[in-house]
Amino acid sequence: MLITTHSDYLIKELNNLIMLSGLIPNNNEMRKSHGYEQNDFLDPASVKAYVAENGELTSCEVDELGMDMPVFDKTIDRINRTSNALSAHLMSSRND
Protein backbone atom coordinates (compact mmCIF):
# COMPACT_ATOMS: atom_id res chain seq x y z
CA MET A 1 0.00 0.00 0.00
CA LEU A 2 1.25 3.48 -0.81
CA ILE A 3 0.04 6.48 1.18
CA THR A 4 0.91 10.11 0.65
CA THR A 5 -0.10 12.55 3.35
CA HIS A 6 0.40 15.92 4.95
CA SER A 7 -1.35 14.68 8.10
CA ASP A 8 0.75 14.37 11.22
CA TYR A 9 -2.26 12.64 12.83
CA LEU A 10 -2.10 9.84 10.26
CA ILE A 11 1.65 9.44 10.83
CA LYS A 12 1.12 9.35 14.61
CA GLU A 13 -1.58 6.67 14.28
CA LEU A 14 0.62 4.56 12.00
CA ASN A 15 3.39 4.94 14.57
CA ASN A 16 0.99 3.75 17.27
CA LEU A 17 0.30 0.63 15.19
CA ILE A 18 4.04 0.07 14.81
CA MET A 19 4.57 0.43 18.57
CA LEU A 20 1.73 -2.06 19.19
CA SER A 21 3.69 -4.66 17.24
CA GLY A 22 6.42 -4.46 19.89
CA LEU A 23 3.91 -5.51 22.55
CA ILE A 24 2.91 -8.74 20.83
CA PRO A 25 2.08 -11.33 22.10
CA ASN A 26 1.35 -9.76 25.50
CA ASN A 27 -0.46 -6.65 24.32
CA ASN A 28 -4.04 -7.51 25.28
CA GLU A 29 -4.43 -5.09 28.19
CA MET A 30 -2.68 -2.14 26.51
CA ARG A 31 -4.34 -2.84 23.16
CA LYS A 32 -7.83 -3.10 24.63
CA SER A 33 -7.43 -0.04 26.85
CA HIS A 34 -6.77 2.07 23.74
CA GLY A 35 -9.49 0.55 21.57
CA TYR A 36 -7.34 -1.54 19.22
CA GLU A 37 -8.30 -4.95 17.85
CA GLN A 38 -6.14 -8.10 17.98
CA ASN A 39 -4.65 -7.60 14.50
CA ASP A 40 -4.21 -3.83 14.69
CA PHE A 41 -0.46 -3.56 14.40
CA LEU A 42 2.27 -2.94 11.83
CA ASP A 43 5.62 -4.70 11.78
CA PRO A 44 8.24 -1.94 11.44
CA ALA A 45 10.23 -4.15 9.07
CA SER A 46 7.30 -4.02 6.62
CA VAL A 47 7.12 -0.19 6.58
CA LYS A 48 9.15 2.16 4.40
CA ALA A 49 8.82 5.91 4.80
CA TYR A 50 10.03 8.79 2.65
CA VAL A 51 9.83 12.56 2.75
CA ALA A 52 9.52 14.54 -0.48
CA GLU A 53 11.37 17.83 -0.28
CA ASN A 54 13.57 19.87 -2.56
CA GLY A 55 12.58 17.69 -5.52
CA GLU A 56 13.91 14.51 -3.89
CA LEU A 57 12.66 11.55 -1.88
CA THR A 58 14.59 11.03 1.33
CA SER A 59 14.28 7.77 3.23
CA CYS A 60 13.23 8.05 6.89
CA GLU A 61 14.20 5.72 9.69
CA VAL A 62 11.54 3.26 10.85
CA ASP A 63 12.07 1.41 14.14
CA GLU A 64 10.00 0.03 17.02
CA LEU A 65 8.86 3.57 17.86
CA GLY A 66 7.61 4.25 14.34
CA MET A 67 8.62 6.52 11.49
CA ASP A 68 10.97 9.40 12.19
CA MET A 69 9.47 12.23 10.13
CA PRO A 70 11.44 15.38 11.01
CA VAL A 71 9.65 17.53 8.41
CA PHE A 72 6.39 17.11 10.36
CA ASP A 73 8.09 17.96 13.65
CA LYS A 74 9.65 21.12 12.20
CA THR A 75 6.35 22.27 10.70
CA ILE A 76 4.36 21.59 13.86
CA ASP A 77 6.97 23.40 15.96
CA ARG A 78 6.87 26.43 13.64
CA ILE A 79 3.06 26.54 13.70
CA ASN A 80 3.00 26.21 17.50
CA ARG A 81 5.55 29.01 17.94
CA THR A 82 3.54 31.27 15.64
CA SER A 83 0.29 30.46 17.45
CA ASN A 84 1.87 31.14 20.85
CA ALA A 85 3.32 34.46 19.67
CA LEU A 86 0.00 35.57 18.14
CA SER A 87 -2.04 34.64 21.21
CA ALA A 88 0.48 36.32 23.54
CA HIS A 89 0.31 39.46 21.43
CA LEU A 90 -3.50 39.45 21.46
CA MET A 91 -3.62 38.90 25.22
CA SER A 92 -1.12 41.67 25.91
CA SER A 93 -3.02 44.12 23.65
CA ARG A 94 -6.18 43.41 25.66
CA ASN A 95 -4.38 44.43 28.83
CA ASP A 96 -3.14 47.76 27.40
mmCIF file of C-alpha atoms in Angstrom:
data_model
loop_
_atom_site.group_PDB
_atom_site.id
_atom_site.type_symbol
_atom_site.label_atom_id
_atom_site.label_comp_id
_atom_site.label_asym_id
_atom_site.label_seq_id
_atom_site.Cartn_x
_atom_site.Cartn_y
_atom_site.Cartn_z
ATOM 1 C CA MET A 1 0.000 0.000 0.000
ATOM 2 C CA LEU A 2 1.247 3.482 -0.814
ATOM 3 C CA ILE A 3 0.043 6.475 1.181
ATOM 4 C CA THR A 4 0.913 10.110 0.653
ATOM 5 C CA THR A 5 -0.099 12.549 3.354
ATOM 6 C CA HIS A 6 0.395 15.917 4.951
ATOM 7 C CA SER A 7 -1.353 14.685 8.103
ATOM 8 C CA ASP A 8 0.745 14.375 11.225
ATOM 9 C CA TYR A 9 -2.260 12.643 12.828
ATOM 10 C CA LEU A 10 -2.099 9.837 10.260
ATOM 11 C CA ILE A 11 1.652 9.435 10.828
ATOM 12 C CA LYS A 12 1.122 9.351 14.610
ATOM 13 C CA GLU A 13 -1.576 6.671 14.277
ATOM 14 C CA LEU A 14 0.617 4.555 11.996
ATOM 15 C CA ASN A 15 3.395 4.944 14.570
ATOM 16 C CA ASN A 16 0.991 3.747 17.272
ATOM 17 C CA LEU A 17 0.303 0.628 15.193
ATOM 18 C CA ILE A 18 4.045 0.065 14.810
ATOM 19 C CA MET A 19 4.571 0.427 18.569
ATOM 20 C CA LEU A 20 1.727 -2.056 19.194
ATOM 21 C CA SER A 21 3.689 -4.664 17.242
ATOM 22 C CA GLY A 22 6.417 -4.456 19.888
ATOM 23 C CA LEU A 23 3.909 -5.510 22.554
ATOM 24 C CA ILE A 24 2.909 -8.745 20.831
ATOM 25 C CA PRO A 25 2.075 -11.335 22.101
ATOM 26 C CA ASN A 26 1.348 -9.758 25.499
ATOM 27 C CA ASN A 27 -0.462 -6.646 24.321
ATOM 28 C CA ASN A 28 -4.035 -7.507 25.281
ATOM 29 C CA GLU A 29 -4.426 -5.089 28.195
ATOM 30 C CA MET A 30 -2.684 -2.142 26.506
ATOM 31 C CA ARG A 31 -4.340 -2.842 23.163
ATOM 32 C CA LYS A 32 -7.827 -3.101 24.626
ATOM 33 C CA SER A 33 -7.430 -0.038 26.848
ATOM 34 C CA HIS A 34 -6.765 2.073 23.741
ATOM 35 C CA GLY A 35 -9.493 0.550 21.567
ATOM 36 C CA TYR A 36 -7.343 -1.542 19.223
ATOM 37 C CA GLU A 37 -8.304 -4.952 17.853
ATOM 38 C CA GLN A 38 -6.143 -8.097 17.978
ATOM 39 C CA ASN A 39 -4.650 -7.604 14.501
ATOM 40 C CA ASP A 40 -4.214 -3.825 14.687
ATOM 41 C CA PHE A 41 -0.461 -3.561 14.396
ATOM 42 C CA LEU A 42 2.266 -2.945 11.826
ATOM 43 C CA ASP A 43 5.620 -4.700 11.781
ATOM 44 C CA PRO A 44 8.240 -1.939 11.438
ATOM 45 C CA ALA A 45 10.227 -4.154 9.066
ATOM 46 C CA SER A 46 7.300 -4.016 6.617
ATOM 47 C CA VAL A 47 7.120 -0.193 6.577
ATOM 48 C CA LYS A 48 9.152 2.160 4.397
ATOM 49 C CA ALA A 49 8.825 5.914 4.797
ATOM 50 C CA TYR A 50 10.032 8.787 2.653
ATOM 51 C CA VAL A 51 9.832 12.563 2.746
ATOM 52 C CA ALA A 52 9.519 14.540 -0.479
ATOM 53 C CA GLU A 53 11.367 17.828 -0.276
ATOM 54 C CA ASN A 54 13.574 19.868 -2.565
ATOM 55 C CA GLY A 55 12.583 17.689 -5.522
ATOM 56 C CA GLU A 56 13.908 14.507 -3.894
ATOM 57 C CA LEU A 57 12.658 11.553 -1.885
ATOM 58 C CA THR A 58 14.586 11.032 1.328
ATOM 59 C CA SER A 59 14.281 7.768 3.228
ATOM 60 C CA CYS A 60 13.228 8.054 6.887
ATOM 61 C CA GLU A 61 14.198 5.722 9.691
ATOM 62 C CA VAL A 62 11.540 3.258 10.847
ATOM 63 C CA ASP A 63 12.067 1.413 14.139
ATOM 64 C CA GLU A 64 10.005 0.027 17.020
ATOM 65 C CA LEU A 65 8.856 3.574 17.856
ATOM 66 C CA GLY A 66 7.607 4.249 14.340
ATOM 67 C CA MET A 67 8.619 6.515 11.491
ATOM 68 C CA ASP A 68 10.969 9.396 12.187
ATOM 69 C CA MET A 69 9.467 12.225 10.132
ATOM 70 C CA PRO A 70 11.436 15.383 11.011
ATOM 71 C CA VAL A 71 9.646 17.531 8.414
ATOM 72 C CA PHE A 72 6.390 17.113 10.357
ATOM 73 C CA ASP A 73 8.087 17.965 13.653
ATOM 74 C CA LYS A 74 9.653 21.124 12.198
ATOM 75 C CA THR A 75 6.354 22.271 10.695
ATOM 76 C CA ILE A 76 4.361 21.588 13.863
ATOM 77 C CA ASP A 77 6.973 23.396 15.958
ATOM 78 C CA ARG A 78 6.866 26.426 13.641
ATOM 79 C CA ILE A 79 3.063 26.537 13.695
ATOM 80 C CA ASN A 80 2.998 26.205 17.502
ATOM 81 C CA ARG A 81 5.552 29.008 17.944
ATOM 82 C CA THR A 82 3.542 31.275 15.635
ATOM 83 C CA SER A 83 0.294 30.459 17.452
ATOM 84 C CA ASN A 84 1.870 31.141 20.847
ATOM 85 C CA ALA A 85 3.318 34.459 19.665
ATOM 86 C CA LEU A 86 0.003 35.567 18.144
ATOM 87 C CA SER A 87 -2.042 34.641 21.213
ATOM 88 C CA ALA A 88 0.476 36.316 23.544
ATOM 89 C CA HIS A 89 0.311 39.461 21.435
ATOM 90 C CA LEU A 90 -3.504 39.446 21.458
ATOM 91 C CA MET A 91 -3.623 38.903 25.218
ATOM 92 C CA SER A 92 -1.124 41.669 25.906
ATOM 93 C CA SER A 93 -3.018 44.119 23.651
ATOM 94 C CA ARG A 94 -6.180 43.406 25.663
ATOM 95 C CA ASN A 95 -4.378 44.432 28.833
ATOM 96 C CA ASP A 96 -3.143 47.755 27.398
#
